mmCIF file of C-alpha atoms in Angstrom:
data_model
loop_
_atom_site.group_PDB
_atom_site.id
_atom_site.type_symbol
_atom_site.label_atom_id
_atom_site.label_comp_id
_atom_site.label_asym_id
_atom_site.label_seq_id
_atom_site.Cartn_x
_atom_site.Cartn_y
_atom_site.Cartn_z
ATOM 1 C CA CYS A 1 -0.037 -0.025 -0.021
ATOM 2 C CA ILE A 2 2.817 2.408 0.894
ATOM 3 C CA ARG A 3 4.561 2.043 -2.334
ATOM 4 C CA GLU A 4 1.363 2.683 -4.271
ATOM 5 C CA MET A 5 0.249 5.601 -2.511
ATOM 6 C CA PRO A 6 2.394 8.136 -4.567
ATOM 7 C CA LEU A 7 1.221 6.688 -7.816
ATOM 8 C CA LEU A 8 -2.477 6.878 -6.686
ATOM 9 C CA ALA A 9 -2.149 10.531 -5.508
ATOM 10 C CA ARG A 10 -0.626 11.498 -8.704
ATOM 11 C CA ALA A 11 -3.377 9.842 -10.753
ATOM 12 C CA ALA A 12 -5.921 11.378 -8.438
ATOM 13 C CA ALA A 13 -4.506 14.783 -8.952
ATOM 14 C CA ASP A 14 -4.161 14.283 -12.757
ATOM 15 C CA LEU A 15 -7.789 12.960 -13.073
ATOM 16 C CA ASP A 16 -9.493 15.309 -10.728
ATOM 17 C CA GLY A 17 -13.090 15.743 -11.895
ATOM 18 C CA GLU A 18 -12.792 12.723 -14.146
ATOM 19 C CA VAL A 19 -12.264 9.785 -11.721
ATOM 20 C CA ALA A 20 -13.054 9.909 -7.897
ATOM 21 C CA PHE A 21 -10.539 8.201 -5.685
ATOM 22 C CA LEU A 22 -11.235 6.938 -2.172
ATOM 23 C CA GLY A 23 -8.675 5.470 0.190
ATOM 24 C CA VAL A 24 -9.703 3.004 2.894
ATOM 25 C CA ASP A 25 -7.661 2.570 5.901
ATOM 26 C CA VAL A 26 -8.229 -1.172 6.894
ATOM 27 C CA GLN A 27 -7.429 -2.052 10.440
ATOM 28 C CA ASP A 28 -4.415 0.383 10.900
ATOM 29 C CA GLN A 29 -3.694 2.912 13.583
ATOM 30 C CA ASP A 30 -5.546 6.161 12.542
ATOM 31 C CA ALA A 31 -2.432 8.544 13.221
ATOM 32 C CA LYS A 32 0.108 6.433 11.476
ATOM 33 C CA ALA A 33 -2.166 5.814 8.428
ATOM 34 C CA MET A 34 -2.784 9.480 8.212
ATOM 35 C CA ARG A 35 0.817 10.465 8.421
ATOM 36 C CA LEU A 36 1.744 7.935 5.807
ATOM 37 C CA ALA A 37 -0.870 9.321 3.502
ATOM 38 C CA ARG A 38 0.217 12.994 4.140
ATOM 39 C CA GLU A 39 3.860 11.873 3.235
ATOM 40 C CA ALA A 40 2.826 10.267 0.246
ATOM 41 C CA GLY A 41 0.958 13.337 -0.988
ATOM 42 C CA VAL A 42 -2.512 11.945 -0.743
ATOM 43 C CA ALA A 43 -5.079 14.504 -1.167
ATOM 44 C CA TYR A 44 -8.256 12.235 -1.963
ATOM 45 C CA PRO A 45 -10.627 11.441 0.779
ATOM 46 C CA LEU A 46 -9.584 8.640 3.260
ATOM 47 C CA VAL A 47 -11.989 6.696 5.369
ATOM 48 C CA ARG A 48 -11.478 4.107 8.116
ATOM 49 C CA ASP A 49 -12.468 0.421 8.178
ATOM 50 C CA PRO A 50 -11.225 -0.386 11.814
ATOM 51 C CA ALA A 51 -12.854 -3.897 12.024
ATOM 52 C CA GLY A 52 -12.357 -4.632 8.268
ATOM 53 C CA ARG A 53 -16.031 -5.044 7.681
ATOM 54 C CA LEU A 54 -16.092 -3.234 4.357
ATOM 55 C CA PHE A 55 -13.006 -4.989 3.217
ATOM 56 C CA THR A 56 -14.819 -8.322 4.055
ATOM 57 C CA SER A 57 -17.968 -7.293 2.351
ATOM 58 C CA LEU A 58 -16.101 -6.284 -0.849
ATOM 59 C CA HIS A 59 -14.381 -9.910 -0.833
ATOM 60 C CA GLY A 60 -10.931 -8.399 -0.054
ATOM 61 C CA ALA A 61 -8.361 -11.078 -0.041
ATOM 62 C CA GLY A 62 -5.003 -9.287 0.787
ATOM 63 C CA MET A 63 -3.394 -5.994 0.735
ATOM 64 C CA PRO A 64 -3.179 -3.854 -1.214
ATOM 65 C CA THR A 65 -6.639 -4.303 -2.845
ATOM 66 C CA THR A 66 -7.659 -2.030 -5.624
ATOM 67 C CA LEU A 67 -11.213 -1.677 -6.867
ATOM 68 C CA PHE A 68 -12.553 0.071 -9.871
ATOM 69 C CA VAL A 69 -16.242 1.133 -9.427
ATOM 70 C CA ASP A 70 -18.284 2.323 -12.429
ATOM 71 C CA ALA A 71 -20.570 5.364 -12.230
ATOM 72 C CA ASP A 72 -23.428 2.896 -11.261
ATOM 73 C CA GLY A 73 -21.612 1.805 -8.099
ATOM 74 C CA THR A 74 -20.790 -1.588 -9.517
ATOM 75 C CA VAL A 75 -17.357 -3.183 -8.789
ATOM 76 C CA VAL A 76 -16.066 -3.664 -12.176
ATOM 77 C CA TYR A 77 -12.489 -4.927 -11.370
ATOM 78 C CA ARG A 78 -10.720 -6.151 -8.219
ATOM 79 C CA ARG A 79 -7.007 -6.521 -7.950
ATOM 80 C CA THR A 80 -5.102 -7.931 -4.959
ATOM 81 C CA GLY A 81 -1.312 -6.992 -4.850
ATOM 82 C CA GLU A 82 0.638 -4.109 -5.918
ATOM 83 C CA VAL A 83 0.277 -2.402 -9.233
ATOM 84 C CA ASP A 84 2.803 -0.311 -11.191
ATOM 85 C CA ALA A 85 2.075 2.798 -13.187
ATOM 86 C CA GLU A 86 1.822 1.352 -16.591
ATOM 87 C CA ARG A 87 -0.468 -1.523 -15.448
ATOM 88 C CA PHE A 88 -2.695 1.077 -13.478
ATOM 89 C CA ARG A 89 -2.878 3.106 -16.757
ATOM 90 C CA GLU A 90 -3.952 0.111 -18.667
ATOM 91 C CA LEU A 91 -6.685 -0.813 -15.871
ATOM 92 C CA LEU A 92 -7.959 2.704 -15.984
ATOM 93 C CA ARG A 93 -8.431 2.528 -19.722
ATOM 94 C CA GLU A 94 -9.752 -1.107 -19.725
ATOM 95 C CA HIS A 95 -12.314 -0.855 -16.869
ATOM 96 C CA LEU A 96 -13.329 2.743 -16.769
ATOM 97 C CA GLY A 97 -12.628 4.084 -20.168
ATOM 98 C CA VAL A 98 -10.299 6.656 -18.753
ATOM 99 C CA LEU A 99 -6.955 7.715 -20.481
ATOM 100 C CA TRP A 100 -4.061 8.705 -18.260
ATOM 101 C CA THR A 101 -0.521 9.166 -18.809
ATOM 102 C CA PRO A 102 1.626 8.218 -15.647
ATOM 103 C CA PRO A 103 4.692 10.367 -14.960
ATOM 104 C CA ALA A 104 7.937 9.173 -16.313
ATOM 105 C CA PRO A 105 10.113 7.244 -13.840
ATOM 106 C CA ALA A 106 12.766 9.450 -12.186
ATOM 107 C CA GLN A 107 16.254 8.909 -13.814
ATOM 108 C CA ASP A 108 19.221 8.409 -11.560
ATOM 109 C CA GLY A 109 22.181 10.548 -12.186
#
């Protein structure tokens, strides 16, 4: 989850008004989760699921879990495990019909 947060924060900022992002903090300490989100640049809404009820009801099987939900509220895709920028771009296009260009990877040097 931590490694994906900057990617999701960037996508949320780039797609503001086109795609709504919502982060769900599942069974974490509130202060720690908020600090990590702030450090990653997350500006989209975050909610807590302290008992994991939402996660369970959505058939979550591990962390991180990413859901794509269409405008009707239907879960159209569920992914368990980390996703990189290029795959996230493909998933947005395939499942929501949204085009997004992820930032180029930072060059060492």
